[in-house]
mmCIF file of C-alpha atoms and ligand atoms in Angstrom:
data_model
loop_
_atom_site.group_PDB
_atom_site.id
_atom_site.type_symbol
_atom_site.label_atom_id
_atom_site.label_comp_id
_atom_site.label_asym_id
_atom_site.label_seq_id
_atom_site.Cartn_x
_atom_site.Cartn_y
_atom_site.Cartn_z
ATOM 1 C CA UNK A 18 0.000 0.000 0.000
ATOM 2 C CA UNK A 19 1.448 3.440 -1.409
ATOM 3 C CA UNK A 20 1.471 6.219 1.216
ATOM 4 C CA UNK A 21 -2.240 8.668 0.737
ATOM 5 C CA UNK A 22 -1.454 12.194 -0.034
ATOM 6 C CA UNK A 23 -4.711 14.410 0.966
ATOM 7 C CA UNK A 24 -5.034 17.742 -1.010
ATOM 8 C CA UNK A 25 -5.224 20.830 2.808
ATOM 9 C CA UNK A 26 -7.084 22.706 -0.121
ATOM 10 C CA UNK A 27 -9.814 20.822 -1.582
ATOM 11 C CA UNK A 28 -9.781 17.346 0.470
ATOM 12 C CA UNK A 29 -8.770 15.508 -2.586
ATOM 13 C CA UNK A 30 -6.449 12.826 -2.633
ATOM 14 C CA UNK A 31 -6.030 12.832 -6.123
ATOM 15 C CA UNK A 32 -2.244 13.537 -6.557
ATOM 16 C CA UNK A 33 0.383 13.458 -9.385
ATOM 17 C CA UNK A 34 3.899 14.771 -9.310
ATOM 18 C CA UNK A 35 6.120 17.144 -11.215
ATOM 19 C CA UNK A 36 8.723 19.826 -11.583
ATOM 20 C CA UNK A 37 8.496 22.726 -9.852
ATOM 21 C CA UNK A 38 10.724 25.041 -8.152
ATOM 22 C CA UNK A 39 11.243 25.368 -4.882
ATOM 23 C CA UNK A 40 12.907 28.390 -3.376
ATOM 24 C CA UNK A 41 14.984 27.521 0.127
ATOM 25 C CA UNK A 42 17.199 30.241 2.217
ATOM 26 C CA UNK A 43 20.411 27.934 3.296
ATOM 27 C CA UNK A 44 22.198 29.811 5.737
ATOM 28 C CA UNK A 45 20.688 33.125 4.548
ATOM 29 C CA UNK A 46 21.951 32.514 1.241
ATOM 30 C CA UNK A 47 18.411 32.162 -1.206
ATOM 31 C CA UNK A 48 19.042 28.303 -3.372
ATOM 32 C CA UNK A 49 16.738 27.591 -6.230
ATOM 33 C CA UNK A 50 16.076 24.125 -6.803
ATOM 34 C CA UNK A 51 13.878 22.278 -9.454
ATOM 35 C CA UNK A 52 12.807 18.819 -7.901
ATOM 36 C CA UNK A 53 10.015 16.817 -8.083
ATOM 37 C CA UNK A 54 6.728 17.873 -5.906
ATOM 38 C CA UNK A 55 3.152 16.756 -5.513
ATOM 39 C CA UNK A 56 0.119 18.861 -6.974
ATOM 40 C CA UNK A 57 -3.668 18.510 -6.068
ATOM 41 C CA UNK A 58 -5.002 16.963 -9.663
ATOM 42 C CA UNK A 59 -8.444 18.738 -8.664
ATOM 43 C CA UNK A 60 -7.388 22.166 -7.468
ATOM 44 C CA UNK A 61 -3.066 22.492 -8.825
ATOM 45 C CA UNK A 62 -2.442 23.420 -5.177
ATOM 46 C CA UNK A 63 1.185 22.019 -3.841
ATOM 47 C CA UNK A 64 0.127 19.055 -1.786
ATOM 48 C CA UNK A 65 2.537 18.020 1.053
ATOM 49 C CA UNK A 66 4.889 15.440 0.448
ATOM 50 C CA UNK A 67 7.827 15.022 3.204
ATOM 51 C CA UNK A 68 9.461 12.868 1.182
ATOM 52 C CA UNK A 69 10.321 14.770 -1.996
ATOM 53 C CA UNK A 70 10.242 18.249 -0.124
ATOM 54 C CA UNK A 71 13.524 16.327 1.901
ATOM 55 C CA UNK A 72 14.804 15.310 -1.809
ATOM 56 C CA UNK A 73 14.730 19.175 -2.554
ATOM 57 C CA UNK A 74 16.501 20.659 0.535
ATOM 58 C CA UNK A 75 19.134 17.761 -0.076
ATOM 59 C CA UNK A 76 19.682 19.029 -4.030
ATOM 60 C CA UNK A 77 19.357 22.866 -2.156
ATOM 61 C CA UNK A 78 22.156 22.065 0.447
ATOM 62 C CA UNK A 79 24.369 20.311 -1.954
ATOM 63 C CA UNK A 80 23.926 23.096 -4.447
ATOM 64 C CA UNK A 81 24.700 25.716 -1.178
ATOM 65 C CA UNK A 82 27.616 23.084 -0.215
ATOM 66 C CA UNK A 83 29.270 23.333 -4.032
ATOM 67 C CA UNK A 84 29.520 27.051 -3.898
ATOM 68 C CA UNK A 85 29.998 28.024 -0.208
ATOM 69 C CA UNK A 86 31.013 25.334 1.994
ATOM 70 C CA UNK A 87 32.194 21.762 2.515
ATOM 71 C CA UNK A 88 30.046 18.725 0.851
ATOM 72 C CA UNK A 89 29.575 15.415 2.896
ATOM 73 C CA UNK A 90 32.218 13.592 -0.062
ATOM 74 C CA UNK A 91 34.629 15.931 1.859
ATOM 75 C CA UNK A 92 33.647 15.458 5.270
ATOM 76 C CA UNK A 93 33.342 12.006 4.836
ATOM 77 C CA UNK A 94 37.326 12.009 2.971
ATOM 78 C CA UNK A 95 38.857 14.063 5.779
ATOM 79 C CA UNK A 96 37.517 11.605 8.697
ATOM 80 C CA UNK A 97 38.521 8.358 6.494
ATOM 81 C CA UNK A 98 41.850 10.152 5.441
ATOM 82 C CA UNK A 99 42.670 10.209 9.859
ATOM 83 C CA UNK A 100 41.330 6.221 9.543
ATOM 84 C CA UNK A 101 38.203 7.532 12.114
ATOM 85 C CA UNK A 102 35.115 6.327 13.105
ATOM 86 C CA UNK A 103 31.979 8.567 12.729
ATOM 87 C CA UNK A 104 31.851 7.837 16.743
ATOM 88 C CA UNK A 105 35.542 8.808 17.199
ATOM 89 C CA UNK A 106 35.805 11.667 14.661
ATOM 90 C CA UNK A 107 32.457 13.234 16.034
ATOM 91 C CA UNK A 108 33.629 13.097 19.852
ATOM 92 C CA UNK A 109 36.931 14.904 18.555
ATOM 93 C CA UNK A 110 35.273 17.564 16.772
ATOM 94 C CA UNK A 111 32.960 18.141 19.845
ATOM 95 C CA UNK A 112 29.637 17.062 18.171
ATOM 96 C CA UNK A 113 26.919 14.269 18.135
ATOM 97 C CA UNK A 114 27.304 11.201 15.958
ATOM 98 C CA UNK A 115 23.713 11.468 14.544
ATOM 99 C CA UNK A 116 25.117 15.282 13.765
ATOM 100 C CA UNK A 117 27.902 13.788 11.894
ATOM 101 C CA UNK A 118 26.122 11.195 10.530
ATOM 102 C CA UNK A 119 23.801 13.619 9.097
ATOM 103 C CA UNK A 120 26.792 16.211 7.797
ATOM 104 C CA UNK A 121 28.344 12.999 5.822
ATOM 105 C CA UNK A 122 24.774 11.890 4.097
ATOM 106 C CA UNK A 123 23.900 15.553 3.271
ATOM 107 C CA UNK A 124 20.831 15.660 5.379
ATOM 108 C CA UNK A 125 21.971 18.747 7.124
ATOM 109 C CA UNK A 126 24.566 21.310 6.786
ATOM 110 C CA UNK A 127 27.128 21.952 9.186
ATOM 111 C CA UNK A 128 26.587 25.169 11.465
ATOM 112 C CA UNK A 129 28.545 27.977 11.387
ATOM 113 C CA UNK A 130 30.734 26.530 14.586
ATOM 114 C CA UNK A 131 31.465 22.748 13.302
ATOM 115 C CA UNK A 132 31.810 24.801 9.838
ATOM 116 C CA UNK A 133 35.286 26.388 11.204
ATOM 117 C CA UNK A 134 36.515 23.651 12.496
ATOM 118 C CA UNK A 135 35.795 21.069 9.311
ATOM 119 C CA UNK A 136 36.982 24.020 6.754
ATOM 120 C CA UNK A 137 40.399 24.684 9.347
ATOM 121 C CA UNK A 138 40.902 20.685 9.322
ATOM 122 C CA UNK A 139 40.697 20.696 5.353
ATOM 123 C CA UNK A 140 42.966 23.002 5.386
ATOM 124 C CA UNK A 141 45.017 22.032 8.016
ATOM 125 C CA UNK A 142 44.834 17.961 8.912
ATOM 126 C CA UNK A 143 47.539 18.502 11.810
ATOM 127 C CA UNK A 144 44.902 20.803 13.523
ATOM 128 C CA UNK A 145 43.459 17.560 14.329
ATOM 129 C CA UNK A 146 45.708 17.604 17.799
ATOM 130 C CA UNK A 147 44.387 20.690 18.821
ATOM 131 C CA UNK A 148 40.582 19.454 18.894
ATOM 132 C CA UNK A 149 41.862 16.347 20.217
ATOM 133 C CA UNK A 150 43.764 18.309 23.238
ATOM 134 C CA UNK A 151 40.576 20.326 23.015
ATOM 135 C CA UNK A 152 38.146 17.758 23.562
ATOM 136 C CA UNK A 153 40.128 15.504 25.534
ATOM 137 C CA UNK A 154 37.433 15.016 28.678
ATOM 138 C CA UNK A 155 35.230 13.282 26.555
ATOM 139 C CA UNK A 156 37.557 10.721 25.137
ATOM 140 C CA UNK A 157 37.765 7.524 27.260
ATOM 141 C CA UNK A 158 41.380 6.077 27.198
ATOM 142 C CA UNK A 159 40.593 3.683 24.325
ATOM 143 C CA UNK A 160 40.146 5.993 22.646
ATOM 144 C CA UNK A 161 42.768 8.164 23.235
ATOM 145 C CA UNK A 162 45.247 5.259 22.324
ATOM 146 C CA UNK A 163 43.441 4.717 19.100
ATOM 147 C CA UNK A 164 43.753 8.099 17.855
ATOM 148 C CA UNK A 165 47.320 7.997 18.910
ATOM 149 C CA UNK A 166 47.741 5.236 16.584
ATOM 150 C CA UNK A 167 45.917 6.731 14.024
ATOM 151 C CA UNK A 168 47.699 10.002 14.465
ATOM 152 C CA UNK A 169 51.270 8.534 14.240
ATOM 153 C CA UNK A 170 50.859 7.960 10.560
ATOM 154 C CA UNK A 171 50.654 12.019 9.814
ATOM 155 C CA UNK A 172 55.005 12.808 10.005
ATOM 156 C CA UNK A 173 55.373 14.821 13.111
ATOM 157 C CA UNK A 174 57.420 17.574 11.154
ATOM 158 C CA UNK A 175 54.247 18.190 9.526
ATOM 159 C CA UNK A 176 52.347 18.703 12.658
ATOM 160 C CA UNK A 177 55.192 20.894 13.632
ATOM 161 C CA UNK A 178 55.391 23.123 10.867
ATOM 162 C CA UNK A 179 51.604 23.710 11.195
ATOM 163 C CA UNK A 180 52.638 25.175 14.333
ATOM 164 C CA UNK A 181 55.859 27.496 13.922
ATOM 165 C CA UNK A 182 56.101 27.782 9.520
ATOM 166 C CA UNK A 183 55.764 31.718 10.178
ATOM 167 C CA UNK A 184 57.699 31.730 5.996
ATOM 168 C CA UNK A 185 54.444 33.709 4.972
ATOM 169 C CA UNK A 186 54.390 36.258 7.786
ATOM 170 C CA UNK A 187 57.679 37.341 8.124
ATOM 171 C CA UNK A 188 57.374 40.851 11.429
ATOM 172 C CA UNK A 189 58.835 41.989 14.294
ATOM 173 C CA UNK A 190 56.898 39.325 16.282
ATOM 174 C CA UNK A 191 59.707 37.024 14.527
ATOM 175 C CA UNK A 192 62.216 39.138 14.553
ATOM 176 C CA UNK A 193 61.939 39.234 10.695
ATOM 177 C CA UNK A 194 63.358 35.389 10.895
ATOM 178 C CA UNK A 195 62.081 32.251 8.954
ATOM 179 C CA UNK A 196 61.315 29.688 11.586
ATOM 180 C CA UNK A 197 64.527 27.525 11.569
ATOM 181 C CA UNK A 198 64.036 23.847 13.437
ATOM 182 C CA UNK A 199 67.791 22.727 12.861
ATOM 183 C CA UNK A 200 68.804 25.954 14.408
ATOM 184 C CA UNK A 201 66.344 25.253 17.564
ATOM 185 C CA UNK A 202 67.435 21.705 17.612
ATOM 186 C CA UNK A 203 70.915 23.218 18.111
ATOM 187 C CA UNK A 204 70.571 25.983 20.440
ATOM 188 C CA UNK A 205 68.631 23.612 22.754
ATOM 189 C CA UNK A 206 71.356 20.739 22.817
ATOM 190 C CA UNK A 207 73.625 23.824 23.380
ATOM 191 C CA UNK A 208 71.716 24.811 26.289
ATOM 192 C CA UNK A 209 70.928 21.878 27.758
ATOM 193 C CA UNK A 210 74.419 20.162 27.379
ATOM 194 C CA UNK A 211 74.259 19.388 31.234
ATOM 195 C CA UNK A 212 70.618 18.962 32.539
ATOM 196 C CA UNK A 213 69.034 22.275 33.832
ATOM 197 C CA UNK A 214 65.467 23.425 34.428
ATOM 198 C CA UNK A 215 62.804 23.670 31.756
ATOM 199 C CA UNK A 216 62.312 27.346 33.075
ATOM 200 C CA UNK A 217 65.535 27.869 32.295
ATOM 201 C CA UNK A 218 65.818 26.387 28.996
ATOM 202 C CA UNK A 219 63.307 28.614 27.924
ATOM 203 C CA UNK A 220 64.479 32.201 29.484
ATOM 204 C CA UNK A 221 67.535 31.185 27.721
ATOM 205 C CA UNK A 222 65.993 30.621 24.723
ATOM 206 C CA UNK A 223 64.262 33.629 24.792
ATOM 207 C CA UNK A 224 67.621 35.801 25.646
ATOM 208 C CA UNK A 225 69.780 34.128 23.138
ATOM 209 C CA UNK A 226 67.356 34.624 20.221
ATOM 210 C CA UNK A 227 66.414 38.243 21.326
ATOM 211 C CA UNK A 228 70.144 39.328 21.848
ATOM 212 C CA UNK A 229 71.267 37.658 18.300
ATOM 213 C CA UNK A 230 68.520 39.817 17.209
ATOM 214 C CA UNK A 231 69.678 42.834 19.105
ATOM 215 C CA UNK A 232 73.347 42.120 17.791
ATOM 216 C CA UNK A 233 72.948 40.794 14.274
ATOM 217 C CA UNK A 234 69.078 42.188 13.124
ATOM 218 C CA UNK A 235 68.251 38.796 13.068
ATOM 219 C CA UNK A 236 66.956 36.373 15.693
ATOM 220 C CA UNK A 237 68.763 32.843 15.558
ATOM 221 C CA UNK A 238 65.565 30.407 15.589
ATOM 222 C CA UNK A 239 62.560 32.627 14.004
ATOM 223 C CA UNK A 240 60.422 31.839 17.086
ATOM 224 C CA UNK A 241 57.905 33.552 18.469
ATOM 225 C CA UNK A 242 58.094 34.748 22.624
ATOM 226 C CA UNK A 243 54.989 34.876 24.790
ATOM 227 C CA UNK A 244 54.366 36.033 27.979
ATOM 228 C CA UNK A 245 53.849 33.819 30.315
ATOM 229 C CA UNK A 246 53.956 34.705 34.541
ATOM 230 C CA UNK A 247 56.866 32.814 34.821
ATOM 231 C CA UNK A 248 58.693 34.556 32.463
ATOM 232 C CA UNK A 249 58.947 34.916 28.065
ATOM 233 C CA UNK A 250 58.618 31.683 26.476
ATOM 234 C CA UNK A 251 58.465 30.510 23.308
ATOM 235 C CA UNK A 252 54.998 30.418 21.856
ATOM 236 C CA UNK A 253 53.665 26.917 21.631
ATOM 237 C CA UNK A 254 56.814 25.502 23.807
ATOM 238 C CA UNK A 255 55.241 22.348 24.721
ATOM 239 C CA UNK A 256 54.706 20.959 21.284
ATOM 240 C CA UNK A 257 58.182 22.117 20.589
ATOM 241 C CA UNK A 258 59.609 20.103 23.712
ATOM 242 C CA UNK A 259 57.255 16.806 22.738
ATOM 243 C CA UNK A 260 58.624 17.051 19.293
ATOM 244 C CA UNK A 261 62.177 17.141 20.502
ATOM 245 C CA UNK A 262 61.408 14.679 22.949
ATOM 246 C CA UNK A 263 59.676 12.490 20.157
ATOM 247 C CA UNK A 264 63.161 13.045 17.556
ATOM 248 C CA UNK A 265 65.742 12.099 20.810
ATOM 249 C CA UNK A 266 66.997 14.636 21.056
ATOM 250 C CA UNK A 267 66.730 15.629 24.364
ATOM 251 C CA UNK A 268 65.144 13.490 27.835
ATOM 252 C CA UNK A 269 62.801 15.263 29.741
ATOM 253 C CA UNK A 270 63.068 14.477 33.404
ATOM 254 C CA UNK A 271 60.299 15.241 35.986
ATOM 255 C CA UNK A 272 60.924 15.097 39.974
ATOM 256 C CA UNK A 273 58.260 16.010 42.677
ATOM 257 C CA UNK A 274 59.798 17.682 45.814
ATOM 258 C CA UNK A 275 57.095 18.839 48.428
ATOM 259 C CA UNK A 276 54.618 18.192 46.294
ATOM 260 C CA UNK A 277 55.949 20.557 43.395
ATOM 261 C CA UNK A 278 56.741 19.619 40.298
ATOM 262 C CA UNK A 279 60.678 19.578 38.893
ATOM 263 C CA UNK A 280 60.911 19.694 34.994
ATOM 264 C CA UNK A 281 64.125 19.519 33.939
ATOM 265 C CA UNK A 282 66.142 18.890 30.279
ATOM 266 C CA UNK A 283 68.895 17.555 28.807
ATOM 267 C CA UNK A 284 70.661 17.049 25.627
ATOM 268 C CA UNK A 285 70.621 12.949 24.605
ATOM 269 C CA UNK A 286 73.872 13.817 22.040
ATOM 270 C CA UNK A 287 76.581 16.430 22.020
ATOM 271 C CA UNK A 288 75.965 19.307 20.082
ATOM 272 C CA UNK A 289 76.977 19.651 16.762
ATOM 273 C CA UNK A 290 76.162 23.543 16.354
ATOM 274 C CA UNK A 291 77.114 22.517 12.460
ATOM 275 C CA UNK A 292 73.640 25.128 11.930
ATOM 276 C CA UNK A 293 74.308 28.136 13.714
ATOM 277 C CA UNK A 294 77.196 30.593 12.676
ATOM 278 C CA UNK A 295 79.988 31.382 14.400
ATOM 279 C CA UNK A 296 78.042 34.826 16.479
ATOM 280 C CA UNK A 297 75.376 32.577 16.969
ATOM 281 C CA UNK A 298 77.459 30.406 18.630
ATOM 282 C CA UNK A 299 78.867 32.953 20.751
ATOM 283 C CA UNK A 300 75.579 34.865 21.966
ATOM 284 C CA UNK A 301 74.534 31.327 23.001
ATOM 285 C CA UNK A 302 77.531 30.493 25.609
ATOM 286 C CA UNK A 303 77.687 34.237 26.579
ATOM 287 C CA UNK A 304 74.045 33.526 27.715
ATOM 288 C CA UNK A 305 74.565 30.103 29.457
ATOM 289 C CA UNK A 306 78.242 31.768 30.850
ATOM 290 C CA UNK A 307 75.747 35.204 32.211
ATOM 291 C CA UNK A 308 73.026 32.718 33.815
ATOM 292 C CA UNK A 309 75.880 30.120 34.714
ATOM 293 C CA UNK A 310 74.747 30.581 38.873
ATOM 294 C CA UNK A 311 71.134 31.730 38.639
ATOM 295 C CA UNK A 312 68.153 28.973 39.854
ATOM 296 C CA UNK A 313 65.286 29.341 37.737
ATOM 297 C CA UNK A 314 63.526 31.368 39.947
ATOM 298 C CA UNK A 315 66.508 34.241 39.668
ATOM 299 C CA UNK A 316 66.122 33.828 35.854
ATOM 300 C CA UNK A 317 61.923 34.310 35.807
ATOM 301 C CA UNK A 318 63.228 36.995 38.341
ATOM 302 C CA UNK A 319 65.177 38.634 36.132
ATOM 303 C CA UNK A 320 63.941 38.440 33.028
ATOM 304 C CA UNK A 321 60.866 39.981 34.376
ATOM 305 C CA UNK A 322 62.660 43.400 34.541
ATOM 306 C CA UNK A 323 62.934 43.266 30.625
ATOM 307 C CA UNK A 324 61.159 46.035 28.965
ATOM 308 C CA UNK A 325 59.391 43.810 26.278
ATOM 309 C CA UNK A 326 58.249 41.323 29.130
ATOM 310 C CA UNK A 327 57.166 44.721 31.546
ATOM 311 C CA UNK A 328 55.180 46.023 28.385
ATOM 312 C CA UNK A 329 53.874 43.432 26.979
ATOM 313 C CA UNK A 330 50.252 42.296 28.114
ATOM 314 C CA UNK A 331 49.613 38.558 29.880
ATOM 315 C CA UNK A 332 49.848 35.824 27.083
ATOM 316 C CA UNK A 333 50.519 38.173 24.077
ATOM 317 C CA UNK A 334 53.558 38.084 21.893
ATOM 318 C CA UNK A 335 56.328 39.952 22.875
ATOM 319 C CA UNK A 336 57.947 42.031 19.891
ATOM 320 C CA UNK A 337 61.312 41.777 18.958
ATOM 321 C CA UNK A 338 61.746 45.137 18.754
ATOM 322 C CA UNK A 339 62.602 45.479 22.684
ATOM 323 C CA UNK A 340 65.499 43.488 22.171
ATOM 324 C CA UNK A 341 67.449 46.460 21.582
ATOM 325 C CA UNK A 342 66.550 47.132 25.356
ATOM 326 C CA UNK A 343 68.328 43.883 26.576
ATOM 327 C CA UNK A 344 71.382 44.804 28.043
ATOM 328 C CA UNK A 345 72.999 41.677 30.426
ATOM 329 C CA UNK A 346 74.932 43.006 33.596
HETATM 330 ZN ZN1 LIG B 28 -6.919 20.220 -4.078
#
């Protein structure tokens, strides 16, 4: 038995069907869509038919989709392309399955929220470890292992150069400097050629790349310095540490003492320093040689006093243009 369509106008259930055109405002954009639709046989009024009206808005979305956004073939390439479940890749974006589920088969559109986040993951796949840090409460530990696995097949220096590649956007928040991971690899075996604390590490980090800046107009590593209350540190630190971590070259040692935690570094090979020049070289042991005696609270301490970390506001970038103010005595 065939389903009866009843005519609101007339009462009539005689129906046909043909093309018409519906008009449908997607996202405040008007679509026009010719699609099949039901007519009254006695009176030509449209007769409601749930089934072909949801054909329409599908053709009406996908048309939207082709021009303006991201179609379910895409959505549905990007989740396969990280090897997720709908399940997974829907608790990692931070939505429901049946929301995904309806994204991938076209039945709905994404909103403007899950939009950003599909188009940034398109355009960036690595941004994948951000939602996943993101979104971490509501991933059990199964499923944190899985996407692990999953994960380690993108090459870490990809995820890595999502995160520091500044090649486009070359300013004084750089100090003018292409992002340079050889050069980091080597100033932080440099640094951390006997262990020493990861506050530490990073004040000298910060110091060596804003005095080569103040000295040579150019800063050795093309990293970007934040300020943190502990001190300037570079931007995104703890990916750069993993990473590092991750390549072996250096061990990362935590300690508890009195219930507070002890981070501290070292190199797992001698330096090579076969990337930085000769003045990098120099700035680099003048720094370690200057900070030889201080703990790492006397080096937040100090480098608190810097202009660029006095002027600069909580967790914004601090420009390299104060390095000229760095003067170590
Ligand atoms: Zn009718």
């Amino acid at each position: 038995m065939s389903k009866i369509y009843k005519c609101d106008n007339c009462g009539s259930t005689n129906t046909y069907v043909k093309k018409h055109q519906y008009n449908f405002i997607v996202k405040d954009i008007p679509i026009k869509v010719m699609s099949d639709t039901r007519f009254c046989k006695n009176c030509d009024s449209i007769v409601e038919d749930e089934i072909l009206e949801n054909h329409a808005l599908k053709q009406a979305y996908q048309i939207y989709n082709e021009k303006y956004g991201i179609s379910p073939h895409d959505i549905i390439n990007l989740r396969k392309r990280y090897g997720f479940t709908q399940e997974l890749f829907s608790k990692i974006i931070g939505c429901a399955r049946k929301t995904l589920i309806s994204y991938e088969n076209g039945s709905s559109i994404p909103n403007d929220n899950f939009y950003i986040i599909l188009k940034m993951l398109l355009n960036d796949p690595s941004m994948i470890n951000n939602l996943v840090l993101a979104n971490e409460k509501s991933l059990t530990p199964k499923d944190l292992s899985t996407i692990k696995e999953k994960l380690g097949n993108i090459p870490n220096n990809l995820i890595l150069m999502s995160f520091f590649d500044n090649s486009n956007n070359l300013t004084d928040i750089n100090g003018y400097t292409k992002f340079n991971i050889n050069k980091v690899e080597d100033l932080i075996s440099l640094i951390t050629s006997t262990s020493i604390s990861k506050t530490k590490v990073l004040k000298e980090m910060f110091y060596s790349d804003f005095l080569s800046y103040k000295n040579t107009g150019e800063c050795i590593t093309g990293l970007e310095y934040v300020k943190y209350p502990f001190g300037p540190v570079p931007n995104n630190y703890e990916i750069l540490l993993q990473y590092l971590f991750e390549k072996d070259i250096i061990d990362i040692k935590v300690r508890y003492f009195n219930d507070k935690e002890f981070v501290s570094i070292v190199a797992k090979k001698k330096p090579t320093n076969k990337h930085l020049t000769k003045e990098q070289l120099r700035i680099i042991n003048d720094i370690k040689d200057f900070f030889k005696n201080y703990n790492a609270e006397e080096i937040s301490e100090y480098s608190h006093q810097e202009k660029g970390y006095k002027e600069t506001k909580p967790r914004e970038k601090i420009s390299y243009k104060y390095a000229s103010d760095i003067d170590l005595k």
